[in-house]
GROMACS .gro file of C-alpha atoms in nm:
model
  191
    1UNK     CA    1  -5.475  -2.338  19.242
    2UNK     CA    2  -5.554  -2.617  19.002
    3UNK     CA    3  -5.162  -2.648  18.945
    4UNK     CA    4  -5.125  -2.709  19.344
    5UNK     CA    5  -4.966  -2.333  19.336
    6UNK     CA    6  -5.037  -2.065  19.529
    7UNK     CA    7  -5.140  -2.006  19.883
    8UNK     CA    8  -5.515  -2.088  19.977
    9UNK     CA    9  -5.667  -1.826  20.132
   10UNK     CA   10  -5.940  -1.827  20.364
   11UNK     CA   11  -6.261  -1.620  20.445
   12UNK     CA   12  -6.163  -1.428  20.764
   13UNK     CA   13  -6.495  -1.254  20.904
   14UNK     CA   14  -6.302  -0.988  21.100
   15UNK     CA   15  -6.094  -0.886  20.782
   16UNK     CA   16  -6.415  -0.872  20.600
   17UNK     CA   17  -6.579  -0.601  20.824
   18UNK     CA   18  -6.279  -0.436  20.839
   19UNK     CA   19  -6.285  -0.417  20.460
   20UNK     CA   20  -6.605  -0.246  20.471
   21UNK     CA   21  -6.522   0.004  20.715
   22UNK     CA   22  -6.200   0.053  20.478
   23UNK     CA   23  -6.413   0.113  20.193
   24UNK     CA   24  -6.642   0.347  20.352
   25UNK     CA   25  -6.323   0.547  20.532
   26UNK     CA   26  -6.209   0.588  20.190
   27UNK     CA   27  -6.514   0.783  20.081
   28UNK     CA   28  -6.572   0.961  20.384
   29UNK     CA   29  -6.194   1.121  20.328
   30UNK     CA   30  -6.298   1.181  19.889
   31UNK     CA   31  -6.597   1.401  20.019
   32UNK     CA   32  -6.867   1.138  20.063
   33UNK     CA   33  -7.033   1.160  20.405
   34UNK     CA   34  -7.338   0.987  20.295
   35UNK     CA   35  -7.198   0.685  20.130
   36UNK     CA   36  -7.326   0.355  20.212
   37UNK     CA   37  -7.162   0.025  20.195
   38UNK     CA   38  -7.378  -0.325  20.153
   39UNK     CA   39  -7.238  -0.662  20.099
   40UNK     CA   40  -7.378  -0.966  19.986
   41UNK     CA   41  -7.211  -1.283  20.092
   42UNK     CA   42  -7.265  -1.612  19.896
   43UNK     CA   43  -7.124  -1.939  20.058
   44UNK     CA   44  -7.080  -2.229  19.831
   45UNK     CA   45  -6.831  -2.564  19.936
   46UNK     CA   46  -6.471  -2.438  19.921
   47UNK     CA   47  -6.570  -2.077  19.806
   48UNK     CA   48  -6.719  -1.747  19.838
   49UNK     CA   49  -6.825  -1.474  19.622
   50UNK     CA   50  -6.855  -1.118  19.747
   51UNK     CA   51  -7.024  -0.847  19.646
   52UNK     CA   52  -6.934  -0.523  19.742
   53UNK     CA   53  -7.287  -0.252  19.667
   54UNK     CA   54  -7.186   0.134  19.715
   55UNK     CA   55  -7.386   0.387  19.715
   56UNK     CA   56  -7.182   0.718  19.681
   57UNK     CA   57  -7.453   0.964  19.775
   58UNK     CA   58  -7.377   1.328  19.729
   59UNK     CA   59  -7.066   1.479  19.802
   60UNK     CA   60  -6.942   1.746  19.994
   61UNK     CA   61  -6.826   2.026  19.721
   62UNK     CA   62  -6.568   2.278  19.808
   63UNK     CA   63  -6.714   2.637  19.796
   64UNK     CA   64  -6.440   2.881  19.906
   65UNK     CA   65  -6.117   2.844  19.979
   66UNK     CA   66  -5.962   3.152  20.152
   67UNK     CA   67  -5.532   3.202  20.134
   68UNK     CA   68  -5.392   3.451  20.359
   69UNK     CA   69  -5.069   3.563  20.439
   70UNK     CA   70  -4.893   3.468  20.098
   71UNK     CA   71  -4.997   3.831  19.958
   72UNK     CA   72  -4.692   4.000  19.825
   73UNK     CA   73  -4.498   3.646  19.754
   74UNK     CA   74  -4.724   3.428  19.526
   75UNK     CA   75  -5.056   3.539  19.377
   76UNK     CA   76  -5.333   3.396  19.491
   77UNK     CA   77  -5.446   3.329  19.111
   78UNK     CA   78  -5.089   3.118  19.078
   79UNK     CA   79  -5.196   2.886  19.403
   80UNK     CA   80  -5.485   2.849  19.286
   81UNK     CA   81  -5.387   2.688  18.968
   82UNK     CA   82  -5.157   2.509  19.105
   83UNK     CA   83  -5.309   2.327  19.410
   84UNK     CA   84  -5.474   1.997  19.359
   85UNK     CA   85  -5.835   2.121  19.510
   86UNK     CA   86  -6.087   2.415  19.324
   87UNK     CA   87  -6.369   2.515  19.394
   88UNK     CA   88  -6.679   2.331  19.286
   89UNK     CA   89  -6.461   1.967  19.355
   90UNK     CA   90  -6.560   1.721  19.617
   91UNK     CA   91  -6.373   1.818  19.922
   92UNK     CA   92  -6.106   1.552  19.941
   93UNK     CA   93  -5.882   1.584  20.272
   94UNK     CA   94  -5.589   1.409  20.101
   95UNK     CA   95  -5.610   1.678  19.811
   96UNK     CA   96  -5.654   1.899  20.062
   97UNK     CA   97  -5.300   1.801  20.223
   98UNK     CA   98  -5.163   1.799  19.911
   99UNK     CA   99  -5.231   2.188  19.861
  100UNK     CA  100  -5.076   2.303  20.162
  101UNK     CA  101  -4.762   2.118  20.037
  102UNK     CA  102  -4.744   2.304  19.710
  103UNK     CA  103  -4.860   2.635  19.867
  104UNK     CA  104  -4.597   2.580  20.084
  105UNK     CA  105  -4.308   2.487  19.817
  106UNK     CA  106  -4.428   2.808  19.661
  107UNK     CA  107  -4.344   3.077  19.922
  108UNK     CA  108  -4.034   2.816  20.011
  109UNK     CA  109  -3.928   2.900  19.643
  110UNK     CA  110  -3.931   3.193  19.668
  111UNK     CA  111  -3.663   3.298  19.951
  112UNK     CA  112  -3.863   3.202  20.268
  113UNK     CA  113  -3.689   2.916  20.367
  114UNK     CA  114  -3.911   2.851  20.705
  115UNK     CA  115  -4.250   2.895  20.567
  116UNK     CA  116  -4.527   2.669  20.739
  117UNK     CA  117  -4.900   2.667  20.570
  118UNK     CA  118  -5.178   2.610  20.864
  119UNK     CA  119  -5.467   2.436  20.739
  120UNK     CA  120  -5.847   2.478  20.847
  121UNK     CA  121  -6.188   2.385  20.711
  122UNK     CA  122  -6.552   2.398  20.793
  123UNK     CA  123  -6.801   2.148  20.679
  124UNK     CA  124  -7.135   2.176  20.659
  125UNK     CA  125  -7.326   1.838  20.660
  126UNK     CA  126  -7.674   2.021  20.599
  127UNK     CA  127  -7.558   2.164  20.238
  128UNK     CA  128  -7.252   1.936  20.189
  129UNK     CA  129  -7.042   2.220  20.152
  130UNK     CA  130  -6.716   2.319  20.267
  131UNK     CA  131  -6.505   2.638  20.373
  132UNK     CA  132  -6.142   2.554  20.321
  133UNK     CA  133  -5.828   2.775  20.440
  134UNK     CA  134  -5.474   2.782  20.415
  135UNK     CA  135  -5.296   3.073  20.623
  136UNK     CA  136  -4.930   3.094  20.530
  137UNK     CA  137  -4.693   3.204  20.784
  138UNK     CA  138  -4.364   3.243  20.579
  139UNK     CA  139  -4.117   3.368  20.829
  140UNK     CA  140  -3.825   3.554  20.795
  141UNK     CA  141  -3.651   3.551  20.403
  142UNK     CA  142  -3.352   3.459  20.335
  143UNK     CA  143  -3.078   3.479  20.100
  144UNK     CA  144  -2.793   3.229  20.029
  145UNK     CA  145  -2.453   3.331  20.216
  146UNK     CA  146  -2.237   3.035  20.109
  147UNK     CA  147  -2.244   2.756  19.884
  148UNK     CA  148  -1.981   2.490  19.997
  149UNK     CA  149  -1.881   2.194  19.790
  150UNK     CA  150  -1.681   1.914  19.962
  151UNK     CA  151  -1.546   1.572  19.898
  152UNK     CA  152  -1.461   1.613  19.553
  153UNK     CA  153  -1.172   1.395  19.377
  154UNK     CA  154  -1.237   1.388  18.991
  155UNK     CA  155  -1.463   1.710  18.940
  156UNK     CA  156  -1.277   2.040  19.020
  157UNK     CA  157  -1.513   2.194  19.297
  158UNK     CA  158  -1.570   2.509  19.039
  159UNK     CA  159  -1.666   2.300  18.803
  160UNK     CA  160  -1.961   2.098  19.038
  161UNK     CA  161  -2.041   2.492  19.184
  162UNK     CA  162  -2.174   2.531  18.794
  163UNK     CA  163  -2.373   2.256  18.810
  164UNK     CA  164  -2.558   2.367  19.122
  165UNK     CA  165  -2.880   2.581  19.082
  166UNK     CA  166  -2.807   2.808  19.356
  167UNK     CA  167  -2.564   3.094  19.431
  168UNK     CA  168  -2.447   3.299  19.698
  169UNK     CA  169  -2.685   3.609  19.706
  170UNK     CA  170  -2.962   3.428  19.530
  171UNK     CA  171  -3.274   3.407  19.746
  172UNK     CA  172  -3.324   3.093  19.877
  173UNK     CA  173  -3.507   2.885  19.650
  174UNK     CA  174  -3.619   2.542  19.788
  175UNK     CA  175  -3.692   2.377  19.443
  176UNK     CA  176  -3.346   2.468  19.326
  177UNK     CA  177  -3.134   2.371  19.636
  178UNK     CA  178  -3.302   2.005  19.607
  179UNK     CA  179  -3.236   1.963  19.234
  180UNK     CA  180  -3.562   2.017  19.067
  181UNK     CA  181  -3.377   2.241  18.787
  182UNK     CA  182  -3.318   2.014  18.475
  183UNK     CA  183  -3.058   2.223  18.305
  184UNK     CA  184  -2.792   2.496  18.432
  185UNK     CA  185  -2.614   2.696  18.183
  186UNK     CA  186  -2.274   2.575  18.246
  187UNK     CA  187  -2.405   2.191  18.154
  188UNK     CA  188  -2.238   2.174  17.840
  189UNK     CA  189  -1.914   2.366  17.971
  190UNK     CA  190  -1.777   2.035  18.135
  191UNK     CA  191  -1.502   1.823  18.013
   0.00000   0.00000   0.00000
């Protein structure tokens, strides 16, 4: 600001509260029911200094999660590695989003092109713990009936049907059809 650059900026009391109940939003949704937010305000001419005390507190730890319906598709031992939530972590709803994705993505990948993943959970204030569930409702499976290719000029269509990760008669596979595959064996026949 010395250099006359920059916009001034001014305390706004409203903001500030709202800040606070940001901060403490933010730990509520990592697991941290308890947490408590103080602020100390100091005023001096043409400044202030904030400081911004948070006690964390215990959080809420995850201590089952239960995964039904994807029996017979993906093993449970595979979701679990693969979701972004275990047991024993602090029961964070945005990782807890997150894992119904990838469970999702899973069955998706592997030929149920309408799968949905429900999500539940119990909390328990008393012993900070929580119950989480996902129940997978995959739908019907499918396989690939036709693989079109259209508007090509310069690239022979049998040429850009190489490239693509999925076939006709391969089961529908919702990482492949979106490109996810790095490599396809017919890469290096181009040209």
């Amino acid at each position: 600001r010395w250099l006359g650059l920059g916009q001034k900026k001014y305390f706004d009391e409203t903001e500030f509260r709202r800040d606070v109940l940001r901060v403490i939003l933010l730990y509520r949704i990592s697991g941290y029911l308890r947490v408590q937010v103080d602020t100390l305000v100091r005023r001096s001419p043409g400044a202030v200094d904030i400081t911004f005390r948070i006690t964390e507190g215990p959080p809420v730890r995850v201590r089952l999660i239960a995964i039904t319906g994807a029996d017979g598709i993906v093993s449970r031992r595979e979701l679990l590695r693969d979701i972004p939530i275990a047991v024993g972590d602090p029961f964070n709803r945005i990782r807890f989003g997150w894992a119904a994705d990838t469970i999702q993505a899973a069955v998706r990948d592997r030929g149920y092109p309408f799968a949905q993943v429900y999500r539940s959970y119990d909390v328990n204030e008393d012993s900070l713990s929580a119950r989480i569930g996902f129940d997978v409702q995959p739908g019907a499976r499918a396989r690939v009936d036709t693989v079109i290719v259209e508007g090509t000029r310069a690239i022979a269509p049998a040429d850009v049907r190489r490239m693509i990760a999925i076939h006709r008669g391969d089961w529908y596979d919702h990482s492949a059809l979106y490109g996810r595959q790095r490599h396809r064996d017919g890469l290096g026949r181009l040209g």
